[in-house]
C-alpha atoms as an extended CHARMM CRD file, in Angstrom:
* protein
*
       151  EXT
         1         1  TYR       CA             -1.8370000000        0.8070000000      -11.8000000000  PROA      1               0.0000000000
         2         2  GLY       CA              2.2050000000        1.6550000000      -12.5850000000  PROA      2               0.0000000000
         3         3  LYS       CA              4.8000000000        3.6230000000      -10.8570000000  PROA      3               0.0000000000
         4         4  GLY       CA              7.2650000000        4.0220000000      -12.7590000000  PROA      4               0.0000000000
         5         5  GLY       CA             10.5260000000        6.2970000000      -12.1390000000  PROA      5               0.0000000000
         6         6  THR       CA             10.1160000000        6.2830000000       -7.9950000000  PROA      6               0.0000000000
         7         7  LYS       CA             12.3340000000        5.3150000000       -5.4210000000  PROA      7               0.0000000000
         8         8  LEU       CA             10.7800000000        2.6570000000       -2.0320000000  PROA      8               0.0000000000
         9         9  CYS       CA             11.1690000000        5.4820000000        0.0440000000  PROA      9               0.0000000000
        10        10  ASN       CA              9.0000000000        7.4140000000       -1.2460000000  PROA      10              0.0000000000
        11        11  MET       CA              6.6840000000        5.0920000000       -1.6780000000  PROA      11              0.0000000000
        12        12  ILE       CA              4.2600000000        4.5760000000        1.5800000000  PROA      12              0.0000000000
        13        13  GLN       CA              4.2200000000        8.4390000000        1.7520000000  PROA      13              0.0000000000
        14        14  ASP       CA              2.5400000000        8.0020000000       -1.6160000000  PROA      14              0.0000000000
        15        15  HSD       CA             -0.9300000000        9.7140000000       -1.9940000000  PROA      15              0.0000000000
        16        16  VAL       CA             -1.6910000000        8.5130000000       -5.4620000000  PROA      16              0.0000000000
        17        17  PHE       CA             -0.8610000000        4.7020000000       -4.5490000000  PROA      17              0.0000000000
        18        18  GLN       CA             -2.6850000000        4.8980000000       -0.5260000000  PROA      18              0.0000000000
        19        19  ARG       CA             -5.8370000000        5.6710000000       -2.6330000000  PROA      19              0.0000000000
        20        20  LEU       CA             -5.5710000000        2.6720000000       -4.5870000000  PROA      20              0.0000000000
        21        21  ILE       CA             -4.3840000000        0.6040000000       -1.9100000000  PROA      21              0.0000000000
        22        22  SER       CA             -7.6170000000        1.9180000000        0.5740000000  PROA      22              0.0000000000
        23        23  LYS       CA            -10.2810000000        2.2500000000       -2.6080000000  PROA      23              0.0000000000
        24        24  PHE       CA             -9.3950000000       -0.8420000000       -4.3350000000  PROA      24              0.0000000000
        25        25  SER       CA             -8.2740000000       -3.0050000000       -0.4090000000  PROA      25              0.0000000000
        26        26  PRO       CA             -6.3670000000       -5.6490000000       -2.2090000000  PROA      26              0.0000000000
        27        27  THR       CA             -5.6600000000       -8.6120000000       -1.8020000000  PROA      27              0.0000000000
        28        28  ILE       CA             -2.1020000000       -9.2870000000       -3.2010000000  PROA      28              0.0000000000
        29        29  VAL       CA             -0.0990000000       -7.0710000000       -4.3820000000  PROA      29              0.0000000000
        30        30  VAL       CA              2.8500000000       -7.0070000000       -7.6170000000  PROA      30              0.0000000000
        31        31  LEU       CA              5.8650000000       -5.3820000000       -6.6910000000  PROA      31              0.0000000000
        32        32  GLN       CA              9.0970000000       -4.2180000000       -9.5910000000  PROA      32              0.0000000000
        33        33  ILE       CA             10.9650000000       -1.4890000000       -7.1720000000  PROA      33              0.0000000000
        34        34  GLY       CA             14.2260000000       -1.0590000000       -6.5190000000  PROA      34              0.0000000000
        35        35  GLY       CA             15.4300000000       -1.0070000000      -10.1280000000  PROA      35              0.0000000000
        36        36  ASN       CA             15.7920000000        3.8150000000       -9.4020000000  PROA      36              0.0000000000
        37        37  ASP       CA             16.5040000000        2.3380000000       -5.6330000000  PROA      37              0.0000000000
        38        38  ILE       CA             20.3870000000        0.9770000000       -6.6480000000  PROA      38              0.0000000000
        39        39  ASP       CA             21.4470000000        3.0190000000       -9.7690000000  PROA      39              0.0000000000
        40        40  SER       CA             21.8050000000        5.6390000000       -7.6050000000  PROA      40              0.0000000000
        41        41  HSD       CA             25.3110000000        7.0550000000       -6.2580000000  PROA      41              0.0000000000
        42        42  ASN       CA             24.1690000000        7.8170000000       -2.3720000000  PROA      42              0.0000000000
        43        43  PHE       CA             22.3260000000        3.0930000000       -2.2280000000  PROA      43              0.0000000000
        44        44  LYS       CA             22.6420000000        2.1030000000        1.1640000000  PROA      44              0.0000000000
        45        45  VAL       CA             21.7080000000       -1.8920000000        0.5690000000  PROA      45              0.0000000000
        46        46  ASN       CA             20.6150000000       -1.9650000000        4.9090000000  PROA      46              0.0000000000
        47        47  THR       CA             18.7290000000        0.9320000000        4.6100000000  PROA      47              0.0000000000
        48        48  PHE       CA             16.7430000000       -0.4520000000        1.1220000000  PROA      48              0.0000000000
        49        49  ILE       CA             15.7240000000       -3.8230000000        2.7490000000  PROA      49              0.0000000000
        50        50  GLU       CA             14.9690000000       -2.0590000000        6.2850000000  PROA      50              0.0000000000
        51        51  THR       CA             12.7600000000        0.4090000000        4.1680000000  PROA      51              0.0000000000
        52        52  PHE       CA             10.8060000000       -2.5140000000        2.2240000000  PROA      52              0.0000000000
        53        53  LYS       CA             10.0860000000       -4.2490000000        5.1330000000  PROA      53              0.0000000000
        54        54  GLU       CA              8.2800000000       -1.3300000000        6.7680000000  PROA      54              0.0000000000
        55        55  PHE       CA              6.8160000000       -1.4890000000        3.4960000000  PROA      55              0.0000000000
        56        56  LEU       CA              5.6180000000       -4.6320000000        3.6140000000  PROA      56              0.0000000000
        57        57  ARG       CA              4.9070000000       -4.1000000000        7.4490000000  PROA      57              0.0000000000
        58        58  HSD       CA              2.7080000000       -0.7010000000        5.7720000000  PROA      58              0.0000000000
        59        59  LEU       CA              1.3590000000       -3.3580000000        2.9520000000  PROA      59              0.0000000000
        60        60  LYS       CA             -0.3240000000       -6.0950000000        5.9140000000  PROA      60              0.0000000000
        61        61  SER       CA             -0.8290000000       -3.4090000000        8.3660000000  PROA      61              0.0000000000
        62        62  LYS       CA             -4.4620000000       -2.5860000000        4.6820000000  PROA      62              0.0000000000
        63        63  ASN       CA             -5.0540000000       -6.0730000000        5.0940000000  PROA      63              0.0000000000
        64        64  VAL       CA             -2.9230000000       -6.9090000000        2.2270000000  PROA      64              0.0000000000
        65        65  LYS       CA             -2.2920000000      -10.4570000000        1.6190000000  PROA      65              0.0000000000
        66        66  LYS       CA             -0.3840000000      -11.7250000000       -0.4640000000  PROA      66              0.0000000000
        67        67  VAL       CA              2.9120000000       -9.2700000000       -1.4710000000  PROA      67              0.0000000000
        68        68  VAL       CA              5.1320000000      -11.3170000000       -4.8940000000  PROA      68              0.0000000000
        69        69  ILE       CA              7.9890000000       -8.7260000000       -5.7010000000  PROA      69              0.0000000000
        70        70  VAL       CA              9.7100000000       -9.0460000000       -8.5700000000  PROA      70              0.0000000000
        71        71  GLN       CA             13.6250000000       -9.8770000000       -9.6210000000  PROA      71              0.0000000000
        72        72  LEU       CA             15.0790000000       -6.4020000000      -10.1150000000  PROA      72              0.0000000000
        73        73  PHE       CA             15.8830000000       -6.7440000000      -14.0520000000  PROA      73              0.0000000000
        74        74  HSD       CA             19.6230000000       -5.8300000000      -15.6230000000  PROA      74              0.0000000000
        75        75  ARG       CA             20.0200000000       -2.4790000000      -17.1070000000  PROA      75              0.0000000000
        76        76  LEU       CA             21.8550000000       -1.5260000000      -20.0920000000  PROA      76              0.0000000000
        77        77  LYS       CA             21.7060000000        2.2450000000      -19.4630000000  PROA      77              0.0000000000
        78        78  THR       CA             22.8850000000        2.7710000000      -15.2780000000  PROA      78              0.0000000000
        79        79  ARG       CA             23.8400000000        6.4200000000      -12.9380000000  PROA      79              0.0000000000
        80        80  VAL       CA             25.9510000000        3.9680000000      -11.0370000000  PROA      80              0.0000000000
        81        81  SER       CA             28.8560000000        1.3460000000      -13.2590000000  PROA      81              0.0000000000
        82        82  ARG       CA             27.0360000000       -1.0590000000      -14.5820000000  PROA      82              0.0000000000
        83        83  SER       CA             29.4680000000       -3.1820000000      -12.4170000000  PROA      83              0.0000000000
        84        84  VAL       CA             28.0730000000       -1.4160000000       -9.4510000000  PROA      84              0.0000000000
        85        85  TYR       CA             24.9160000000       -1.3810000000      -10.5650000000  PROA      85              0.0000000000
        86        86  ALA       CA             24.9270000000       -5.6290000000      -11.2170000000  PROA      86              0.0000000000
        87        87  GLY       CA             26.8930000000       -5.9690000000       -7.4770000000  PROA      87              0.0000000000
        88        88  ARG       CA             23.8230000000       -4.6780000000       -5.8720000000  PROA      88              0.0000000000
        89        89  ARG       CA             21.0330000000       -6.4080000000       -7.8000000000  PROA      89              0.0000000000
        90        90  ALA       CA             22.4760000000       -9.4650000000       -7.1900000000  PROA      90              0.0000000000
        91        91  GLN       CA             22.7760000000       -8.3270000000       -3.7400000000  PROA      91              0.0000000000
        92        92  ILE       CA             19.3160000000       -7.2730000000       -2.7940000000  PROA      92              0.0000000000
        93        93  ASN       CA             17.2100000000      -10.1780000000       -5.6360000000  PROA      93              0.0000000000
        94        94  LEU       CA             18.9700000000      -12.0980000000       -2.6100000000  PROA      94              0.0000000000
        95        95  GLU       CA             18.3550000000      -10.8360000000        0.8230000000  PROA      95              0.0000000000
        96        96  LEU       CA             14.0790000000      -10.6920000000       -0.9590000000  PROA      96              0.0000000000
        97        97  VAL       CA             15.1810000000      -14.2450000000       -1.4970000000  PROA      97              0.0000000000
        98        98  ASN       CA             16.0140000000      -14.7350000000        2.1550000000  PROA      98              0.0000000000
        99        99  LEU       CA             12.9760000000      -12.4870000000        3.4280000000  PROA      99              0.0000000000
       100       100  THR       CA             10.5400000000      -14.7750000000        1.6430000000  PROA      100             0.0000000000
       101       101  LYS       CA             11.8360000000      -17.8030000000        3.6530000000  PROA      101             0.0000000000
       102       102  ARG       CA             12.3170000000      -15.7540000000        7.4520000000  PROA      102             0.0000000000
       103       103  GLU       CA             10.6440000000      -12.4190000000        8.6810000000  PROA      103             0.0000000000
       104       104  PHE       CA              7.3200000000      -12.8980000000        6.3130000000  PROA      104             0.0000000000
       105       105  LYS       CA              7.5370000000      -16.4270000000        4.6090000000  PROA      105             0.0000000000
       106       106  GLY       CA              4.0050000000      -16.8250000000        4.1370000000  PROA      106             0.0000000000
       107       107  PHE       CA              3.2130000000      -13.3080000000        2.1750000000  PROA      107             0.0000000000
       108       108  LEU       CA              6.4030000000      -12.1930000000        0.8080000000  PROA      108             0.0000000000
       109       109  VAL       CA              7.1700000000      -14.9260000000       -3.0890000000  PROA      109             0.0000000000
       110       110  TYR       CA              9.1350000000      -13.9360000000       -5.0400000000  PROA      110             0.0000000000
       111       111  TRP       CA              8.6080000000      -14.1880000000       -8.2760000000  PROA      111             0.0000000000
       112       112  THR       CA             11.1540000000      -15.0560000000      -10.8380000000  PROA      112             0.0000000000
       113       113  PRO       CA             10.1320000000      -14.2670000000      -14.4610000000  PROA      113             0.0000000000
       114       114  LYS       CA             10.8470000000      -16.8800000000      -17.6720000000  PROA      114             0.0000000000
       115       115  ARG       CA             12.1180000000      -16.0720000000      -20.4080000000  PROA      115             0.0000000000
       116       116  LEU       CA             13.4420000000      -11.9900000000      -19.6850000000  PROA      116             0.0000000000
       117       117  THR       CA             17.1150000000      -12.5070000000      -19.2920000000  PROA      117             0.0000000000
       118       118  SER       CA             17.6910000000      -11.5320000000      -22.8620000000  PROA      118             0.0000000000
       119       119  LYS       CA             19.2630000000       -8.9070000000      -24.0630000000  PROA      119             0.0000000000
       120       120  PHE       CA             16.8260000000       -7.6700000000      -26.5420000000  PROA      120             0.0000000000
       121       121  LEU       CA             14.2470000000       -7.7630000000      -24.0820000000  PROA      121             0.0000000000
       122       122  LEU       CA             14.8230000000       -3.6270000000      -23.2800000000  PROA      122             0.0000000000
       123       123  THR       CA             13.7450000000       -0.5640000000      -25.7480000000  PROA      123             0.0000000000
       124       124  THR       CA             16.6440000000        1.6130000000      -26.4000000000  PROA      124             0.0000000000
       125       125  ASP       CA             16.5400000000        4.0870000000      -23.8070000000  PROA      125             0.0000000000
       126       126  GLY       CA             18.2940000000        0.7800000000      -21.6530000000  PROA      126             0.0000000000
       127       127  VAL       CA             16.0520000000        0.6090000000      -18.9140000000  PROA      127             0.0000000000
       128       128  HSD       CA             12.0020000000       -0.6760000000      -19.9010000000  PROA      128             0.0000000000
       129       129  LEU       CA             10.9500000000       -3.1600000000      -21.4870000000  PROA      129             0.0000000000
       130       130  ASN       CA             10.2010000000       -3.5920000000      -25.5280000000  PROA      130             0.0000000000
       131       131  LYS       CA              6.6650000000       -4.0130000000      -26.9990000000  PROA      131             0.0000000000
       132       132  THR       CA              6.9640000000       -7.9990000000      -27.3580000000  PROA      132             0.0000000000
       133       133  LYS       CA              8.4850000000       -8.8810000000      -23.3300000000  PROA      133             0.0000000000
       134       134  MET       CA              6.2110000000       -6.4170000000      -21.8200000000  PROA      134             0.0000000000
       135       135  ARG       CA              3.6320000000       -9.1090000000      -22.4430000000  PROA      135             0.0000000000
       136       136  THR       CA              5.4570000000      -11.6040000000      -21.4890000000  PROA      136             0.0000000000
       137       137  TYR       CA              5.8970000000       -9.9600000000      -19.0790000000  PROA      137             0.0000000000
       138       138  TYR       CA              2.5880000000       -9.0650000000      -18.0890000000  PROA      138             0.0000000000
       139       139  TYR       CA              1.9480000000      -13.5930000000      -18.5120000000  PROA      139             0.0000000000
       140       140  SER       CA              3.9180000000      -13.6860000000      -16.3630000000  PROA      140             0.0000000000
       141       141  LEU       CA              2.9320000000      -11.1160000000      -13.5690000000  PROA      141             0.0000000000
       142       142  LYS       CA             -0.5140000000      -13.0090000000      -14.6530000000  PROA      142             0.0000000000
       143       143  ARG       CA              0.3600000000      -16.8430000000      -13.5880000000  PROA      143             0.0000000000
       144       144  ALA       CA              3.2750000000      -15.4270000000      -10.6140000000  PROA      144             0.0000000000
       145       145  VAL       CA             -0.1530000000      -13.9460000000       -8.9640000000  PROA      145             0.0000000000
       146       146  LYS       CA             -2.2550000000      -17.5700000000       -9.2650000000  PROA      146             0.0000000000
       147       147  LEU       CA              0.3330000000      -19.6900000000       -8.4500000000  PROA      147             0.0000000000
       148       148  SER       CA              1.0920000000      -17.2070000000       -5.2200000000  PROA      148             0.0000000000
       149       149  LEU       CA             -2.8970000000      -17.8270000000       -4.8220000000  PROA      149             0.0000000000
       150       150  ARG       CA             -2.7380000000      -21.7080000000       -3.7320000000  PROA      150             0.0000000000
       151       151  LYS       CA              0.2620000000      -21.0090000000       -1.1360000000  PROA      151             0.0000000000
């Protein structure tokens, strides 16, 4: 299941997402979130991190055992300046790594997909992965889930 085009602050209230969590009772949840958030003019790092922590607590309350958070990717087309986006992206990725080492150690796994760093990985919209890289991304996520099961 993927929920595109949304922001983190909307995920806890998202009825489709909640029904899926209730219906499937997943042990592991993989999240690729934050790109739309940091590409907003009124974005605040602290607000995002606090909302993300609340979201993680919510997933824990639903008996999720592991959350794999995938690093935020670069974008070629942004609403904010590309330098602002890049700075926010770096800051959030660092904050997510820190959460895996402190407050959510053992529950949150940070994942950096390999072979997805090229500027040629995106479609013409400058945001979404192209078909070839989507396949690479899929296999990378599959590996992330397998490795997180061992931890």
